[in-house]
Coordinates of C-alpha atoms (C1' of nucleotides) in Angstrom, one line a residue:
Chain A
M1 CA -67.8 200.6 240.8
L2 CA -68.0 199.3 237.2
E3 CA -70.5 200.2 234.8
I4 CA -71.7 199.3 231.4
P5 CA -71.9 202.7 229.6
D6 CA -75.3 203.6 227.9
K7 CA -73.8 205.6 225.2
P8 CA -70.7 205.2 223.1
P9 CA -67.7 207.4 224.0
E10 CA -66.6 210.3 221.7
G11 CA -63.2 212.0 220.8
A12 CA -60.0 211.0 222.2
Q13 CA -61.6 208.6 224.6
K14 CA -63.4 206.9 221.8
A15 CA -60.2 206.6 219.9
L16 CA -58.2 205.2 222.7
I17 CA -60.9 202.7 223.6
E18 CA -60.9 201.5 219.9
A19 CA -57.3 201.3 219.9
G20 CA -57.4 199.2 223.2
L21 CA -59.9 196.9 221.8
A22 CA -58.0 196.2 218.7
L23 CA -54.6 195.9 220.3
F24 CA -55.7 194.3 223.6
G25 CA -57.6 191.6 221.6
Q26 CA -54.9 191.1 219.2
K27 CA -51.7 191.1 221.2
G28 CA -53.0 191.0 224.8
F29 CA -53.2 193.7 227.4
D30 CA -49.6 193.2 228.8
A31 CA -48.0 193.0 225.3
T32 CA -49.5 196.4 224.5
S33 CA -47.6 199.5 225.3
T34 CA -49.2 202.7 226.0
R35 CA -47.1 204.4 223.3
E36 CA -48.6 201.9 220.9
L37 CA -52.2 202.6 222.1
A38 CA -51.6 206.5 221.7
E39 CA -50.2 206.2 218.1
R40 CA -52.9 203.8 217.0
A41 CA -55.6 206.2 218.4
G42 CA -53.7 209.2 216.9
V43 CA -53.7 211.0 220.3
N44 CA -51.1 212.1 222.9
L45 CA -49.7 209.5 225.3
A46 CA -50.6 211.7 228.2
L47 CA -54.2 211.5 227.6
I48 CA -54.3 207.9 228.7
T49 CA -53.8 209.0 232.1
Y50 CA -55.8 212.2 231.8
H51 CA -59.0 210.4 230.7
F52 CA -58.7 207.0 232.3
G53 CA -56.3 207.4 235.0
G54 CA -53.8 205.0 233.5
K55 CA -53.4 202.0 231.4
D56 CA -55.4 199.9 233.6
G57 CA -58.3 202.3 233.5
L58 CA -58.2 202.1 229.9
R59 CA -58.7 198.5 230.2
R60 CA -61.8 198.9 232.3
A61 CA -63.2 201.3 229.8
V62 CA -62.6 198.8 227.1
V63 CA -64.4 196.0 229.1
G64 CA -67.5 198.4 229.6
E65 CA -67.5 198.8 225.6
V66 CA -67.1 195.2 225.0
A67 CA -70.1 194.4 227.4
R68 CA -72.1 197.2 225.7
R69 CA -71.4 195.9 222.1
L70 CA -72.0 192.2 223.0
L71 CA -75.3 193.2 224.5
A72 CA -76.1 195.0 221.2
V73 CA -75.4 192.0 219.1
A74 CA -77.2 189.3 221.3
G75 CA -80.3 191.6 221.5
A76 CA -82.4 192.5 224.5
P77 CA -83.7 189.5 226.4
Q78 CA -87.4 188.7 225.7
P79 CA -90.0 187.1 227.8
S80 CA -90.1 183.3 226.9
E81 CA -93.3 182.3 228.8
G82 CA -95.9 180.5 226.9
L83 CA -93.8 179.4 224.0
T84 CA -94.2 176.1 222.6
P85 CA -91.1 173.9 222.6
A86 CA -90.9 174.2 218.8
A87 CA -90.9 178.0 219.2
A88 CA -88.5 178.1 221.8
L89 CA -86.1 175.9 219.8
Q90 CA -86.5 178.2 216.8
R91 CA -85.7 181.2 219.0
L92 CA -82.6 179.3 220.5
Q93 CA -81.4 178.6 217.0
T94 CA -82.0 182.2 215.8
I95 CA -79.9 183.6 218.7
L96 CA -77.2 181.2 218.2
R97 CA -77.1 181.7 214.6
G98 CA -76.6 185.4 215.0
V99 CA -73.9 184.9 217.5
A100 CA -72.3 182.4 215.2
V101 CA -72.4 184.7 212.1
F102 CA -71.2 187.6 214.1
I103 CA -68.2 186.1 215.5
G104 CA -67.4 184.5 212.3
T105 CA -67.7 187.4 210.0
A106 CA -67.8 190.6 211.8
P107 CA -64.3 192.4 211.3
E108 CA -64.4 193.7 214.9
A109 CA -65.6 190.4 216.4
G110 CA -62.0 188.8 216.6
P111 CA -60.5 191.2 219.0
L112 CA -63.4 191.8 220.8
V113 CA -64.1 188.1 221.6
N114 CA -60.4 187.3 222.1
F115 CA -60.4 190.1 224.6
A116 CA -63.4 188.9 226.4
L117 CA -62.2 185.3 226.6
A118 CA -58.9 186.3 227.8
E119 CA -60.6 188.4 230.4
L120 CA -62.8 185.5 231.4
A121 CA -59.9 183.0 231.4
R122 CA -57.8 185.1 233.8
G123 CA -60.8 185.3 236.1
G124 CA -59.6 188.8 237.2
P125 CA -61.5 191.6 238.3
M126 CA -62.9 192.3 234.9
T127 CA -64.8 189.0 235.0
D128 CA -67.4 190.6 237.2
L129 CA -68.4 193.2 234.7
I130 CA -68.7 190.8 231.7
Y131 CA -70.6 188.4 233.8
E132 CA -73.0 190.5 235.4
G133 CA -73.6 192.9 232.4
F134 CA -73.8 190.1 229.7
I135 CA -73.3 186.5 230.4
G136 CA -75.6 186.3 233.4
P137 CA -78.7 187.7 232.0
K138 CA -78.1 185.9 228.8
H139 CA -77.3 182.5 230.2
A140 CA -80.7 182.7 232.2
E141 CA -82.5 183.5 228.8
L142 CA -80.9 180.7 227.0
S143 CA -81.7 178.5 230.0
Q144 CA -85.2 179.3 229.9
L145 CA -85.6 178.6 226.2
W146 CA -83.6 175.3 226.6
A147 CA -85.8 174.3 229.3
I148 CA -89.0 174.9 227.2
A149 CA -87.5 173.1 224.0
S150 CA -86.4 170.1 226.1
G151 CA -89.0 169.9 228.5
K152 CA -86.8 170.0 231.5
N153 CA -86.5 172.3 234.5
A154 CA -84.8 175.7 233.8
D155 CA -83.0 175.6 237.2
S156 CA -81.9 171.9 236.9
E157 CA -78.2 171.3 236.5
A158 CA -78.7 169.5 233.4
V159 CA -80.1 172.5 231.7
K160 CA -77.5 174.9 232.9
L161 CA -74.8 172.6 231.9
A162 CA -76.3 172.0 228.4
V163 CA -76.2 175.7 227.8
F164 CA -72.6 176.1 228.8
A165 CA -71.9 173.2 226.3
M166 CA -73.9 175.1 223.7
I167 CA -71.9 178.3 224.1
G168 CA -68.7 176.3 224.0
Q169 CA -69.7 174.9 220.7
V170 CA -70.1 178.4 219.1
L171 CA -67.0 180.0 220.9
Y172 CA -64.4 177.4 219.6
F173 CA -65.0 178.4 216.1
R174 CA -63.6 181.8 217.2
L175 CA -61.1 180.7 219.5
G176 CA -59.7 177.8 217.3
R177 CA -60.2 179.8 214.2
E178 CA -56.8 179.1 212.9
I179 CA -57.1 175.4 213.5
V180 CA -60.8 175.3 211.9
T181 CA -59.7 177.1 208.7
R182 CA -56.6 174.9 208.3
K183 CA -58.5 171.7 209.1
M184 CA -61.4 172.5 206.7
G185 CA -59.1 173.7 203.8
W186 CA -60.8 177.1 204.1
T187 CA -58.8 180.2 203.4
S188 CA -61.0 182.3 206.0
I189 CA -64.3 182.2 207.7
G190 CA -66.7 184.3 205.5
P191 CA -70.4 184.5 205.4
D192 CA -70.8 181.2 203.6
E193 CA -68.5 179.3 206.1
A194 CA -70.1 180.9 209.2
G195 CA -73.6 179.9 207.7
R196 CA -72.6 176.2 207.4
I197 CA -71.3 176.5 211.1
A198 CA -74.5 178.0 212.1
D199 CA -76.5 175.3 210.3
L200 CA -74.5 172.6 212.1
I201 CA -75.0 174.1 215.5
A202 CA -78.9 174.6 214.7
E203 CA -79.1 171.0 213.8
N204 CA -77.2 169.8 217.0
L205 CA -79.7 172.1 219.0
R206 CA -82.6 170.2 217.4
L207 CA -81.3 166.9 218.1
L208 CA -80.2 167.5 221.6
T209 CA -83.5 169.2 222.9
E210 CA -85.7 166.6 220.9
G211 CA -83.6 163.8 222.3
E212 CA -84.0 165.0 225.8
R213 CA -87.7 165.3 225.4
E214 CA -88.2 161.7 224.7
Chain B
M1 CA -37.2 173.7 213.2
L2 CA -39.6 173.1 216.0
E3 CA -39.9 169.6 217.4
I4 CA -41.9 167.8 220.0
P5 CA -39.2 166.3 222.5
D6 CA -39.2 162.6 223.2
K7 CA -37.9 162.8 226.6
P8 CA -38.7 165.2 229.5
P9 CA -35.9 167.8 230.1
E10 CA -33.7 167.8 233.2
G11 CA -32.0 170.0 235.7
A12 CA -32.1 173.7 235.0
Q13 CA -34.0 173.3 231.7
K14 CA -36.8 171.2 233.3
A15 CA -37.1 173.8 236.1
L16 CA -37.3 176.7 233.9
I17 CA -39.8 175.0 231.7
E18 CA -41.9 174.1 234.6
A19 CA -41.7 177.7 235.7
G20 CA -42.7 178.9 232.3
L21 CA -45.5 176.4 232.1
A22 CA -47.1 177.6 235.3
L23 CA -46.4 181.3 235.1
F24 CA -47.2 181.7 231.3
G25 CA -50.3 179.7 231.7
Q26 CA -51.4 181.7 234.7
K27 CA -50.4 185.2 233.9
G28 CA -49.6 185.0 230.2
F29 CA -46.2 185.3 228.4
D30 CA -45.8 189.0 228.4
A31 CA -46.8 189.5 231.9
T32 CA -44.1 187.3 233.1
S33 CA -40.6 188.7 233.6
T34 CA -37.4 186.4 233.3
R35 CA -36.9 187.4 237.0
E36 CA -40.0 185.7 238.0
L37 CA -39.1 182.7 235.9
A38 CA -35.6 182.5 237.3
E39 CA -36.9 182.8 240.9
R40 CA -39.6 180.3 240.6
A41 CA -37.1 177.8 238.9
G42 CA -34.5 178.4 241.6
V43 CA -31.9 179.0 239.0
N44 CA -30.0 182.0 237.9
L45 CA -31.4 184.5 235.6
A46 CA -28.7 184.3 232.9
L47 CA -29.4 180.5 232.4
I48 CA -32.4 181.4 230.3
T49 CA -30.4 182.9 227.6
Y50 CA -27.8 180.4 227.9
H51 CA -30.0 177.2 227.8
F52 CA -32.8 178.7 225.4
G53 CA -31.2 181.8 223.7
G54 CA -33.7 184.1 225.4
K55 CA -37.2 184.3 227.0
D56 CA -39.0 183.6 223.4
G57 CA -36.7 180.4 223.1
L58 CA -38.0 179.4 226.7
R59 CA -41.5 179.9 225.1
R60 CA -40.8 177.4 222.3
A61 CA -39.4 174.8 224.8
V62 CA -42.8 175.2 226.9
V63 CA -44.8 174.8 223.8
G64 CA -43.0 171.6 222.9
E65 CA -43.4 170.5 226.6
V66 CA -47.0 171.0 226.4
A67 CA -47.5 169.1 223.1
R68 CA -45.7 166.3 224.7
R69 CA -48.0 166.3 227.9
L70 CA -51.3 166.6 225.9
L71 CA -50.2 163.7 223.7
A72 CA -49.6 161.6 226.9
V73 CA -53.1 162.6 228.2
A74 CA -54.9 161.8 225.0
G75 CA -53.3 158.5 224.5
A76 CA -51.8 157.0 221.3
P77 CA -54.3 157.1 218.4
Q78 CA -55.6 153.4 217.8
P79 CA -57.0 152.0 214.7
S80 CA -60.6 152.3 214.5
E81 CA -61.5 150.0 211.4
G82 CA -64.0 147.4 211.9
L83 CA -65.8 149.0 214.9
T84 CA -69.5 149.0 215.3
P85 CA -71.3 152.3 215.6
A86 CA -71.8 151.3 219.2
A87 CA -68.2 150.7 219.9
A88 CA -67.1 153.7 218.1
L89 CA -69.4 155.9 220.2
Q90 CA -68.2 154.2 223.4
R91 CA -64.6 155.1 222.5
L92 CA -65.5 158.7 221.7
Q93 CA -67.2 158.7 225.3
T94 CA -64.2 157.3 226.7
I95 CA -61.6 159.6 225.0
L96 CA -63.7 162.7 225.8
R97 CA -64.5 161.7 229.5
G98 CA -60.9 161.5 230.1
V99 CA -60.1 164.7 228.6
A100 CA -62.9 166.4 230.6
V101 CA -61.9 165.0 233.8
F102 CA -58.4 165.7 233.2
I103 CA -58.9 169.5 232.4
G104 CA -61.4 169.7 235.1
T105 CA -59.4 168.1 238.0
A106 CA -55.8 167.7 237.1
P107 CA -53.9 170.5 239.0
E108 CA -51.4 171.1 236.1
A109 CA -54.1 171.2 233.5
G110 CA -55.2 174.8 234.1
P111 CA -52.0 176.6 233.2
L112 CA -51.3 174.0 230.5
V113 CA -54.5 174.3 228.8
N114 CA -54.8 178.0 229.3
F115 CA -51.3 178.4 227.7
A116 CA -52.2 176.3 224.7
L117 CA -55.5 178.1 224.0
A118 CA -53.7 181.4 224.3
E119 CA -51.0 180.2 221.8
L120 CA -53.8 178.9 219.5
A121 CA -56.0 182.1 219.8
R122 CA -53.0 184.3 218.9
G123 CA -52.4 182.1 215.9
G124 CA -48.7 182.8 216.2
P125 CA -45.7 180.7 215.3
M126 CA -46.5 178.2 218.0
T127 CA -49.7 177.2 216.4
D128 CA -48.1 174.9 214.0
L129 CA -46.3 172.8 216.7
I130 CA -49.5 172.4 218.7
Y131 CA -51.5 171.7 215.7
E132 CA -49.2 169.1 213.7
G133 CA -48.1 167.4 217.0
F134 CA -51.4 167.2 218.7
I135 CA -54.6 168.5 217.4
G136 CA -54.0 167.3 213.7
P137 CA -53.8 163.6 214.4
K138 CA -56.3 163.7 217.3
H139 CA -58.9 165.5 215.2
A140 CA -58.3 162.7 212.4
E141 CA -58.9 160.0 215.1
L142 CA -62.0 161.6 216.5
S143 CA -63.4 162.3 213.0
Q144 CA -63.0 158.6 212.2
L145 CA -64.7 157.4 215.2
W146 CA -67.6 160.2 214.8
A147 CA -68.0 159.0 211.1
I148 CA -68.6 155.4 212.1
A149 CA -70.8 156.2 215.2
S150 CA -73.0 158.5 213.0
G151 CA -72.8 156.6 209.8
K152 CA -71.3 159.5 207.8
N153 CA -68.2 160.0 205.8
A154 CA -65.1 160.8 207.8
D155 CA -63.9 163.4 205.3
S156 CA -67.3 165.1 204.9
E157 CA -67.6 168.8 206.1
A158 CA -70.5 167.7 208.5
V159 CA -68.2 165.3 210.4
K160 CA -65.2 167.7 210.7
L161 CA -67.3 170.4 211.9
A162 CA -69.2 168.2 214.3
V163 CA -65.8 167.3 216.0
F164 CA -65.0 170.8 216.4
A165 CA -68.2 171.5 218.0
M166 CA -67.5 168.5 220.3
I167 CA -64.1 169.7 221.3
G168 CA -65.6 173.3 222.0
Q169 CA -68.1 171.7 224.5
V170 CA -65.3 170.3 226.5
L171 CA -62.8 173.2 226.5
Y172 CA -65.3 175.7 227.4
F173 CA -65.6 174.1 230.8
R174 CA -61.8 175.0 231.4
L175 CA -61.9 178.4 229.6
G176 CA -65.0 179.6 231.2
R177 CA -64.3 177.8 234.4
E178 CA -65.0 181.0 236.5
I179 CA -68.2 181.4 234.9
V180 CA -69.2 177.9 235.1
T181 CA -68.5 177.7 238.9
R182 CA -70.3 180.8 239.7
K183 CA -73.4 180.0 237.7
M184 CA -73.6 176.4 239.0
G185 CA -73.0 177.5 242.6
W186 CA -70.0 175.3 242.8
T187 CA -67.0 176.5 244.7
S188 CA -64.8 174.7 242.4
I189 CA -64.6 171.8 239.7
G190 CA -63.6 168.8 241.5
P191 CA -63.8 165.1 240.5
D192 CA -67.7 165.1 241.3
E193 CA -68.3 168.1 239.1
A194 CA -66.0 167.0 236.2
G195 CA -67.9 163.6 236.3
R196 CA -71.2 165.4 235.9
I197 CA -69.8 167.3 232.9
A198 CA -68.4 164.3 231.4
D199 CA -71.7 162.6 231.9
L200 CA -73.6 165.5 230.1
I201 CA -70.9 165.6 227.2
A202 CA -71.3 161.7 226.7
E203 CA -75.0 161.8 226.7
N204 CA -75.0 164.7 224.1
L205 CA -72.5 162.6 222.1
R206 CA -75.1 159.7 222.1
L207 CA -77.8 162.0 221.1
L208 CA -76.1 163.7 218.2
T209 CA -74.6 160.5 216.6
E210 CA -77.7 158.5 217.0
G211 CA -79.7 161.3 215.5
E212 CA -77.4 161.7 212.7
R213 CA -77.9 158.0 212.0
E214 CA -81.7 158.1 211.4
Chain C
dG1 C1' -22.5 175.4 233.4
dT2 C1' -23.3 178.7 236.6
dC3 C1' -22.7 183.0 238.8
dT4 C1' -22.4 188.7 239.4
dA5 C1' -22.6 193.2 237.6
dT6 C1' -24.2 196.0 234.3
dA7 C1' -25.5 197.6 229.8
dA8 C1' -29.1 199.4 226.8
dA9 C1' -33.7 199.9 226.0
dC10 C1' -38.5 200.3 227.4
dA11 C1' -42.3 200.6 230.5
dG12 C1' -46.1 203.6 232.7
dA13 C1' -46.7 207.9 234.8
dT14 C1' -46.4 213.0 235.6
dA15 C1' -45.1 218.1 235.9
dG16 C1' -45.9 222.0 233.9
dA17 C1' -46.6 225.0 229.4
dC18 C1' -50.2 226.2 226.3
Chain D
dG1 C1' -58.2 219.2 226.8
dT2 C1' -53.9 218.5 224.7
dC3 C1' -49.2 218.7 224.2
dT4 C1' -43.8 218.3 225.4
dA5 C1' -40.0 216.8 228.0
dT6 C1' -38.7 214.0 231.6
dC7 C1' -38.7 211.1 235.7
dT8 C1' -38.3 206.5 237.8
dG9 C1' -38.4 201.9 237.8
dT10 C1' -38.3 197.6 235.2
dT11 C1' -37.4 194.8 231.2
dT12 C1' -34.4 191.5 228.6
dA13 C1' -29.9 190.5 227.3
dT14 C1' -24.9 190.1 227.9
dA15 C1' -19.9 190.5 229.3
dG16 C1' -16.7 188.4 231.9
dA17 C1' -15.2 186.1 236.3
dC18 C1' -15.3 181.4 238.4

DNA sequence: GTCTATAAACAGATAGAC
DNA sequence: GTCTATCTGTTTATAGAC
């Protein structure tokens, strides 16, 4: 059974997971050899099998670590009952701004998000862990906030789809990072650029939820 | 020099490109062996090297074919001068609805989009071809339409970013297809579901552009 | 252009010493 | 827990017959 670890790993395990996170995210799982992983982690090749049972076991461990970190970035879900529409909108904006700045500027965000997206796109067995541990609860929280802000029902199809569209807006700035920087004439996405992206998304949220309320 | 082919390939080359499109998109480039490619294409293994110079040459050929098909789906850019804001909005909605339905329901869309996104996320040499041949021109057209519909300047940062956010909304419904179907309680994304997604995006476009105009 | 046969390198995994 | 040395299968690429 797959689980999300409570505590960060240590020693050789930590080094291997770190190497897996970087290399899997950058080059993809299949393009990364066990020898590369061991070299990058500074440990012996045989330790992959010893600690994780094999390369695929390391993948599972990396997924668990990804879920753990995403949860930390997104913050624990908070009850949203009793919020006014304006307060719900503000909390939505705060959450998405934090995510936008994180995926735009945090050095470790690139491989982490790339790895998570690749796992999700494949729809393989790792999807479950990422979904149940992170996306499921977070989506529910966002849906409730969106429902309050827009005056609609949290369980309605419109609200659930709207939350997906909102997530897509944020993620594309990581996935299409090459395209974005090129088209915008930026050299990279730093704090300034991530801030402007966050501003746009926050404003879009306001327009969408207020428009829905009328 | 990489080029977008004018005409579809034939014979063994076509069969190999078709196999590459399906397998690269589904399993990823590195996870696909040349033997699988040859078997699926129904041709001899050695023909990959003969026709494309190796596995990586086949990847290039597949990218060219992807760009060719995406161009065909999105349609040739049309001049947008003289359009009223309402007409520009309607054309935006038509284009995005077409793309949403295509990536939601076309059987070949999954591997094709997955492959293109994987290439873009990697930011490797294939990015150039996809960007210059497809995304660049299309983004310019969408920006002009958005500018007219929202009353802003097509070269402004706000408009260019808004177009990226819009593209992200559409793409996530393919990338996160597993998550979407699960969360929505759908068994798959068929014409009905794709239509409802398109409706949402069209409505979002209206709210965003009209909101900006005020 | 297409095939068979094979080369040369690389993959992931493991036995056994320490 | 960590290491060396090695096994076994697979990978891509190619030489050469047809």
